[in-house]
Coordinates of N, CA and C in Angstrom, one line a residue:
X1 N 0.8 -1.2 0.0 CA 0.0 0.0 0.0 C 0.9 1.2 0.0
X2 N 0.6 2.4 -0.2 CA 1.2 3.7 -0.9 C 1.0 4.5 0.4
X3 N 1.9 5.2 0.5 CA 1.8 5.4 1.7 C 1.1 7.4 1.5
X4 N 0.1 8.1 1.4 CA -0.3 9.3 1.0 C 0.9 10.5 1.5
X5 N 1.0 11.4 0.4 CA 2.1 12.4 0.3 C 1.4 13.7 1.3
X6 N 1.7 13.7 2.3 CA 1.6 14.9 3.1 C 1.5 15.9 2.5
X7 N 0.3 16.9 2.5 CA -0.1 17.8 1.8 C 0.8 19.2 2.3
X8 N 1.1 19.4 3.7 CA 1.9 20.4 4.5 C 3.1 20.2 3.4
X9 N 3.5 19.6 3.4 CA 5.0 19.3 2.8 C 5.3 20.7 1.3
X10 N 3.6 20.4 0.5 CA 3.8 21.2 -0.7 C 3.5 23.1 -0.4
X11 N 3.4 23.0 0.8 CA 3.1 24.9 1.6 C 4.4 25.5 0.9
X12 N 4.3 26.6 0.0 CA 5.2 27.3 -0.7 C 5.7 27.0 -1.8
X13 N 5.9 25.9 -2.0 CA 6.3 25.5 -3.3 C 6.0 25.7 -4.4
X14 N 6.2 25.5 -5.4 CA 6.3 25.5 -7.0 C 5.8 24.1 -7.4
X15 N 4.5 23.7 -7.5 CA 4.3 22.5 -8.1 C 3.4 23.0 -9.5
X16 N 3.5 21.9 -10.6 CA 2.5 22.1 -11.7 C 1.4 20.8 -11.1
X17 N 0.3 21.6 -11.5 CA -0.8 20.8 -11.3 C -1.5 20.4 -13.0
X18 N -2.2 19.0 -13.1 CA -2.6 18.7 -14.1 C -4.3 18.6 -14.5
X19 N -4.8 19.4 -15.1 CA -6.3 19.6 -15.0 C -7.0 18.5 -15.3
X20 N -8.4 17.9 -14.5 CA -9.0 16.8 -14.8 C -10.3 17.6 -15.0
X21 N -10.4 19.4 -14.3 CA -11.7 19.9 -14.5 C -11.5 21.5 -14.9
X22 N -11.0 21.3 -16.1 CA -10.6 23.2 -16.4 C -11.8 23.4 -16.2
X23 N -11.2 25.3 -16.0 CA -12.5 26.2 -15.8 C -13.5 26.1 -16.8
X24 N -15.0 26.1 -16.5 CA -15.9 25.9 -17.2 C -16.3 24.8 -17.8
X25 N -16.1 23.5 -17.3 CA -16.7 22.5 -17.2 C -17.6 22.0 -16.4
X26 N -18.3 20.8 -16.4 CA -19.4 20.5 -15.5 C -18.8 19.1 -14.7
X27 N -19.3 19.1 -13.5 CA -18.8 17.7 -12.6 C -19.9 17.1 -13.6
X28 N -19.0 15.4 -13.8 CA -19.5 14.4 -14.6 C -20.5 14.1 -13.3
X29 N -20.3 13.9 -12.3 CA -21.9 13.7 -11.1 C -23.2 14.3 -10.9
X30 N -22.1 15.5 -10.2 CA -22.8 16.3 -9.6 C -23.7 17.4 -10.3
X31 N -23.2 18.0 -12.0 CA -23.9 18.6 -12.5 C -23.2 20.2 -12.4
X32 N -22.5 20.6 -11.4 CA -22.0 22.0 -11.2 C -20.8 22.4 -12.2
X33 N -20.7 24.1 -12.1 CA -19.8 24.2 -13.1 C -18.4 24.5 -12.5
X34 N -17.2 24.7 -12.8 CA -16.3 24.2 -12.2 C -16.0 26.2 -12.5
X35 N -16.0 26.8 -11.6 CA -15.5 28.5 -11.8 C -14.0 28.7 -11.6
X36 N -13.0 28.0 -11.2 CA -11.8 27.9 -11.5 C -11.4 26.5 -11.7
X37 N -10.2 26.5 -12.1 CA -9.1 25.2 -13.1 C -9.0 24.3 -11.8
X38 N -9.8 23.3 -12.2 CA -9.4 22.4 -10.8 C -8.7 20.7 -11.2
X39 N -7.3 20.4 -10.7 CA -6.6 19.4 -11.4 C -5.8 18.9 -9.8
X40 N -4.7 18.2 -10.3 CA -4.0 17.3 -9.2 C -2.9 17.3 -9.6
X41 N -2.0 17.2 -9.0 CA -0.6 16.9 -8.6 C 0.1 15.5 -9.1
X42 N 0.7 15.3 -10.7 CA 0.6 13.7 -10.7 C 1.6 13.1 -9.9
X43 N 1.6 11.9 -10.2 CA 2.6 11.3 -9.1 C 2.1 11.4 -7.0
X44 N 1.5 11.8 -6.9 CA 1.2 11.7 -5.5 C 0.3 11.1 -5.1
X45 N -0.1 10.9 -3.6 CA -1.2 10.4 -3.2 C -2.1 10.8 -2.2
X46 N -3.1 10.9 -1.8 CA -4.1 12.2 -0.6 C -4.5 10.6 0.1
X47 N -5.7 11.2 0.7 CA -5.9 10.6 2.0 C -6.8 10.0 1.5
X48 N -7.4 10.1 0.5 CA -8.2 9.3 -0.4 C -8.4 8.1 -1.2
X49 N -6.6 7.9 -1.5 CA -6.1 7.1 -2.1 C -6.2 7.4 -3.8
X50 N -6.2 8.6 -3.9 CA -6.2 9.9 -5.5 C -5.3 10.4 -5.0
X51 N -4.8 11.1 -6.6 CA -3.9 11.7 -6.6 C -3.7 13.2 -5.7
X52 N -3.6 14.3 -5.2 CA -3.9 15.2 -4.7 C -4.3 16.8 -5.6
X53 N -5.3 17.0 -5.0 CA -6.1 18.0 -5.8 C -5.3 18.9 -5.5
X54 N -5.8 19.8 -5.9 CA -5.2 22.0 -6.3 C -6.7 22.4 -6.8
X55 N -6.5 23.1 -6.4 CA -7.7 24.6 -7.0 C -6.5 25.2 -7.5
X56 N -7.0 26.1 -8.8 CA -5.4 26.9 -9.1 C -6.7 28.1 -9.4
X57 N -6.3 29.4 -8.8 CA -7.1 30.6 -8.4 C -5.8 31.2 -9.1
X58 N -7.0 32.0 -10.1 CA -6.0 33.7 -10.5 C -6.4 33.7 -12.0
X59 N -6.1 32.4 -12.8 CA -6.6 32.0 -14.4 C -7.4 32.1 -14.4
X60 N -8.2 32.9 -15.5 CA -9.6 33.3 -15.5 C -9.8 32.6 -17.6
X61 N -8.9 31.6 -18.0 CA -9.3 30.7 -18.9 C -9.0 29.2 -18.7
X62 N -9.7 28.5 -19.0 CA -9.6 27.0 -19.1 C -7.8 26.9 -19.7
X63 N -8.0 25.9 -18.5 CA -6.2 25.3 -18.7 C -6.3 23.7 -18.8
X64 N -4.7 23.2 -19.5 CA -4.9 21.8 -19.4 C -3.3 21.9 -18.3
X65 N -2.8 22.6 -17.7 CA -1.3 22.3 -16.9 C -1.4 24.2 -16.5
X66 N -0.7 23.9 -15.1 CA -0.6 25.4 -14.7 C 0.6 25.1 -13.8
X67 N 2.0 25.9 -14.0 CA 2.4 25.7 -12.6 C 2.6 26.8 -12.2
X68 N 2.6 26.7 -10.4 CA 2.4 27.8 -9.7 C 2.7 27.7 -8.1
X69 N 2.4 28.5 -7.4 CA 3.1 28.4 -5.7 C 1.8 27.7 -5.2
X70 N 1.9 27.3 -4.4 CA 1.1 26.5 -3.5 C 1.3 27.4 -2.0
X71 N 0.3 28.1 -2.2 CA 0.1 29.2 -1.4 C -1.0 29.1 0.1
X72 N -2.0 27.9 -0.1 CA -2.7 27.3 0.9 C -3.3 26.2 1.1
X73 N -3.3 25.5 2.1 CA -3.9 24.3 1.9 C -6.0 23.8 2.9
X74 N -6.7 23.5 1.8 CA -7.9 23.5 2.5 C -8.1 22.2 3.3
X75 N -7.7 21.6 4.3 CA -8.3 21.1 5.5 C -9.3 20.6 5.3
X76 N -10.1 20.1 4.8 CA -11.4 19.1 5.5 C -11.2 18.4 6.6
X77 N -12.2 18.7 7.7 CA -11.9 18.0 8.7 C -12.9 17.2 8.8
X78 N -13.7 16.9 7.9 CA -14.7 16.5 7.9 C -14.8 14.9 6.7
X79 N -13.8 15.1 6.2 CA -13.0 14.5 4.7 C -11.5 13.8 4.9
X80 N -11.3 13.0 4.3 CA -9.9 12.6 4.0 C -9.2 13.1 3.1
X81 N -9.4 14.3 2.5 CA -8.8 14.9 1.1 C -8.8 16.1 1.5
X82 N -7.4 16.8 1.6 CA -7.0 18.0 1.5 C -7.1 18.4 0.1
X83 N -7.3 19.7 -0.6 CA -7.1 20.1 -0.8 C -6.0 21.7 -1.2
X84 N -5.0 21.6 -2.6 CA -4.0 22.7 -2.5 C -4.6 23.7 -2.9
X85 N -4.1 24.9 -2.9 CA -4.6 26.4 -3.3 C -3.3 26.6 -4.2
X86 N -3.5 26.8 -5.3 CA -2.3 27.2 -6.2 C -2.2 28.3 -6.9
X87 N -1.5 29.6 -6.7 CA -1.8 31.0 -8.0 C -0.4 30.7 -8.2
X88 N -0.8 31.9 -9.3 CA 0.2 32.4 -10.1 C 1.7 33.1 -8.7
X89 N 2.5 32.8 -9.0 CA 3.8 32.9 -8.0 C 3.9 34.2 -7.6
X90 N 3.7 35.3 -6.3 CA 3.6 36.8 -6.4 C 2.6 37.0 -6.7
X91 N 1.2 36.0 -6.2 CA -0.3 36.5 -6.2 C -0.7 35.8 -5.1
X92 N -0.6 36.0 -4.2 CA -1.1 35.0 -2.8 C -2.4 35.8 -2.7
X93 N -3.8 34.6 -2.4 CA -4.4 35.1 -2.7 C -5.4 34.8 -1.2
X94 N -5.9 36.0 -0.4 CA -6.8 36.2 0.8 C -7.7 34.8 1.0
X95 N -7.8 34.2 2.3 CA -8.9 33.4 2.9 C -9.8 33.7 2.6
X96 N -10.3 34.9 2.5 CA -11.6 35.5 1.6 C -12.1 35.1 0.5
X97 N -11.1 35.5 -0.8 CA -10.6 35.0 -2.1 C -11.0 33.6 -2.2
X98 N -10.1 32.6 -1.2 CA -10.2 31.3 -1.3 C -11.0 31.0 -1.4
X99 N -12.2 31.1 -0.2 CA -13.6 30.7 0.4 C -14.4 31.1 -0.4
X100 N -14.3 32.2 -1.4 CA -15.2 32.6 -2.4 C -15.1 31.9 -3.6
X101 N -13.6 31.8 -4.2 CA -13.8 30.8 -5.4 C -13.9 29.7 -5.1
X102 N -13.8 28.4 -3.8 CA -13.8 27.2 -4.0 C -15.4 27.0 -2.8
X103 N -16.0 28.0 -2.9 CA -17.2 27.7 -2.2 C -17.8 26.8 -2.8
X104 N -18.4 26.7 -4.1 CA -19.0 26.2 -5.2 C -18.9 24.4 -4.5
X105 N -17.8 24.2 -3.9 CA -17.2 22.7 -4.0 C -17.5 22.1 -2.1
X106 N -16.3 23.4 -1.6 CA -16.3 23.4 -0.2 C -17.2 23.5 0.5
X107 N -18.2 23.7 0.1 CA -19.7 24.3 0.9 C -20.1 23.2 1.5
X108 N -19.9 22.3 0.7 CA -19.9 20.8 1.5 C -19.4 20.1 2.5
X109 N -18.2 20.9 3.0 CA -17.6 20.3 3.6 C -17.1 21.3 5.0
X110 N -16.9 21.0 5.9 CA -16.4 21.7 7.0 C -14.8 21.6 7.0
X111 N -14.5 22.6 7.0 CA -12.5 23.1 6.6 C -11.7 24.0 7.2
X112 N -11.1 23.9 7.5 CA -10.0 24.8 7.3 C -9.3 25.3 6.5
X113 N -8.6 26.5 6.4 CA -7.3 26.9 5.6 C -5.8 26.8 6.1
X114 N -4.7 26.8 5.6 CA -3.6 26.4 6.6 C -2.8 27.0 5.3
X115 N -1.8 27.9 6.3 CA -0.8 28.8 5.5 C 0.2 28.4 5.8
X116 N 1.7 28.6 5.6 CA 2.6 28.8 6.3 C 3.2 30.1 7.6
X117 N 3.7 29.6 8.4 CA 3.8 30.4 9.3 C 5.3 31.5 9.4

């Protein structure tokens, strides 16, 4: 068994994320529209036993690859899947910000945010 990639670990970094739901697409389930580029990290593993997600906030067109800082990470405490917060590198973007674009998704879930200190 694979042992999942501690999400703390990617706080600041430079990772590219790979899109499975560019902006303006619909969840194949759920029906909703995806208002930012939402993709994963290949090669890793979350608490889910998937690869680990990113929101990437700042692109305002459908992407298929973005890389960028990993500027926060969203907590589910209610979930086994963290999710990353990824902008453009020299755009860190407010709890506010966050909570507003990935509400669409998180609403569902009870979370946290977690920065570096």
């Amino acid at each position: 068994m694979t042992t999942p990639t501690s999400s703390n670990t990617f706080l600041g970094k430079i990772v590219t994320v790979k899109m499975d739901r560019p902006l303006g697409t619909k969840h194949p389930k759920f029906g909703f529209t995806y208002p930012v580029n939402y993709g994963f990290i290949p090669n890793t593993i979350s608490g889910d036993g998937e690869e680990l997600d990113a929101y990437v906030i700042g692109p305002t067109i459908p992407l298929d690859t973005f890389t960028g800082r990993v500027y926060a990470i969203i907590h589910r405490t209610d979930d086994n899947d963290d999710k990353l917060v990824v902008a453009p590198d020299g755009q860190n973007p407010s709890d506010q910000d966050i909570e507003e674009k990935t509400n669409f998704q998180e609403q569902w879930f009870k979370h946290i945010i977690i920065r570096q200190k």
